[in-house]
Amino acid sequence: MCASRLTFSEDLDLDDPCVIATQLYERQGYLRALDTVASYIHAAGNETERREWLLIATEIKKMGKTDIQQVQTGLR
């Protein structure tokens, strides 16, 4: 998987885009995580690697959307 470039201290399933996205989101926050993934998409060596990073980006976007919805719900 393309996430072998990343280093995480825990023993994680680096074949799961959700796990990778969650780790990036929790460690870097929404914007920085998306920026990191965008740089990897741009540097991807092939279409398969590019698609894997796009899946991770999609998961990060979902997490950001969920957080925004939770905040908005809490403000009502």
PDB file of C-alpha atoms in Angstrom:
ATOM      1  CA  MET A   1       0.000   0.000   0.000  1.00  0.00           C
ATOM      2  CA  CYS A   2       1.070   3.534  -0.637  1.00  0.00           C
ATOM      3  CA  ALA A   3       1.027   4.389   3.082  1.00  0.00           C
ATOM      4  CA  SER A   4       4.345   2.654   3.606  1.00  0.00           C
ATOM      5  CA  ARG A   5       5.861   6.154   3.210  1.00  0.00           C
ATOM      6  CA  LEU A   6       4.172   7.194   6.447  1.00  0.00           C
ATOM      7  CA  THR A   7       5.448   6.280   9.883  1.00  0.00           C
ATOM      8  CA  PHE A   8       3.070   5.460  12.714  1.00  0.00           C
ATOM      9  CA  SER A   9       4.235   4.181  16.063  1.00  0.00           C
ATOM     10  CA  GLU A  10       1.366   1.719  16.483  1.00  0.00           C
ATOM     11  CA  ASP A  11       0.963  -1.570  14.672  1.00  0.00           C
ATOM     12  CA  LEU A  12      -1.691  -0.508  12.137  1.00  0.00           C
ATOM     13  CA  ASP A  13      -3.346  -2.053   9.109  1.00  0.00           C
ATOM     14  CA  LEU A  14      -1.740   0.091   6.422  1.00  0.00           C
ATOM     15  CA  ASP A  15      -3.844  -1.604   3.752  1.00  0.00           C
ATOM     16  CA  ASP A  16      -7.009   0.030   5.076  1.00  0.00           C
ATOM     17  CA  PRO A  17      -7.626   3.575   3.761  1.00  0.00           C
ATOM     18  CA  CYS A  18      -9.924   4.311   6.730  1.00  0.00           C
ATOM     19  CA  VAL A  19      -7.173   3.504   9.225  1.00  0.00           C
ATOM     20  CA  ILE A  20      -4.645   5.659   7.395  1.00  0.00           C
ATOM     21  CA  ALA A  21      -7.105   8.528   7.013  1.00  0.00           C
ATOM     22  CA  THR A  22      -8.032   8.373  10.695  1.00  0.00           C
ATOM     23  CA  GLN A  23      -4.401   8.470  11.788  1.00  0.00           C
ATOM     24  CA  LEU A  24      -3.624  11.419   9.532  1.00  0.00           C
ATOM     25  CA  TYR A  25      -6.764  13.272  10.610  1.00  0.00           C
ATOM     26  CA  GLU A  26      -6.112  12.750  14.313  1.00  0.00           C
ATOM     27  CA  ARG A  27      -2.424  13.653  14.124  1.00  0.00           C
ATOM     28  CA  GLN A  28      -2.505  16.494  11.611  1.00  0.00           C
ATOM     29  CA  GLY A  29      -6.025  17.879  11.608  1.00  0.00           C
ATOM     30  CA  TYR A  30      -8.282  18.241   8.606  1.00  0.00           C
ATOM     31  CA  LEU A  31      -6.438  20.763   6.417  1.00  0.00           C
ATOM     32  CA  ARG A  32      -2.918  19.513   7.043  1.00  0.00           C
ATOM     33  CA  ALA A  33      -3.986  15.890   6.475  1.00  0.00           C
ATOM     34  CA  LEU A  34      -5.591  16.822   3.160  1.00  0.00           C
ATOM     35  CA  ASP A  35      -2.468  18.752   2.186  1.00  0.00           C
ATOM     36  CA  THR A  36      -0.291  15.746   3.006  1.00  0.00           C
ATOM     37  CA  VAL A  37      -2.494  13.441   0.949  1.00  0.00           C
ATOM     38  CA  ALA A  38      -2.612  15.920  -1.945  1.00  0.00           C
ATOM     39  CA  SER A  39       1.187  15.938  -2.090  1.00  0.00           C
ATOM     40  CA  TYR A  40       1.230  12.127  -2.205  1.00  0.00           C
ATOM     41  CA  ILE A  41      -1.423  12.101  -4.932  1.00  0.00           C
ATOM     42  CA  HIS A  42       0.692  14.493  -6.956  1.00  0.00           C
ATOM     43  CA  ALA A  43       3.848  12.414  -6.407  1.00  0.00           C
ATOM     44  CA  ALA A  44       2.176   9.052  -7.083  1.00  0.00           C
ATOM     45  CA  GLY A  45       4.242   6.861  -9.338  1.00  0.00           C
ATOM     46  CA  ASN A  46       1.301   5.114 -10.961  1.00  0.00           C
ATOM     47  CA  GLU A  47      -2.479   5.160 -11.249  1.00  0.00           C
ATOM     48  CA  THR A  48      -2.993   2.487  -8.589  1.00  0.00           C
ATOM     49  CA  GLU A  49      -1.062   4.455  -5.991  1.00  0.00           C
ATOM     50  CA  ARG A  50      -2.894   7.619  -6.999  1.00  0.00           C
ATOM     51  CA  ARG A  51      -6.274   5.898  -6.516  1.00  0.00           C
ATOM     52  CA  GLU A  52      -5.244   4.624  -3.090  1.00  0.00           C
ATOM     53  CA  TRP A  53      -4.377   8.152  -1.967  1.00  0.00           C
ATOM     54  CA  LEU A  54      -7.649   9.440  -3.427  1.00  0.00           C
ATOM     55  CA  LEU A  55      -9.529   6.914  -1.264  1.00  0.00           C
ATOM     56  CA  ILE A  56      -7.673   8.186   1.784  1.00  0.00           C
ATOM     57  CA  ALA A  57      -8.537  11.790   0.851  1.00  0.00           C
ATOM     58  CA  THR A  58     -12.203  10.831   0.515  1.00  0.00           C
ATOM     59  CA  GLU A  59     -12.167   9.304   3.999  1.00  0.00           C
ATOM     60  CA  ILE A  60     -10.578  12.435   5.477  1.00  0.00           C
ATOM     61  CA  LYS A  61     -13.232  14.592   3.814  1.00  0.00           C
ATOM     62  CA  LYS A  62     -15.965  12.395   5.322  1.00  0.00           C
ATOM     63  CA  MET A  63     -14.444  12.809   8.781  1.00  0.00           C
ATOM     64  CA  GLY A  64     -14.284  16.576   8.395  1.00  0.00           C
ATOM     65  CA  LYS A  65     -17.899  16.707   7.263  1.00  0.00           C
ATOM     66  CA  THR A  66     -19.009  14.577  10.202  1.00  0.00           C
ATOM     67  CA  ASP A  67     -17.159  16.835  12.649  1.00  0.00           C
ATOM     68  CA  ILE A  68     -18.779  19.939  11.167  1.00  0.00           C
ATOM     69  CA  GLN A  69     -22.237  18.359  11.400  1.00  0.00           C
ATOM     70  CA  GLN A  70     -21.638  17.396  15.028  1.00  0.00           C
ATOM     71  CA  VAL A  71     -20.575  20.938  15.901  1.00  0.00           C
ATOM     72  CA  GLN A  72     -23.596  22.407  14.132  1.00  0.00           C
ATOM     73  CA  THR A  73     -25.920  19.990  15.925  1.00  0.00           C
ATOM     74  CA  GLY A  74     -24.365  20.930  19.243  1.00  0.00           C
ATOM     75  CA  LEU A  75     -24.968  24.635  18.583  1.00  0.00           C
ATOM     76  CA  ARG A  76     -28.709  24.189  18.073  1.00  0.00           C
TER      77      ARG A  76
END
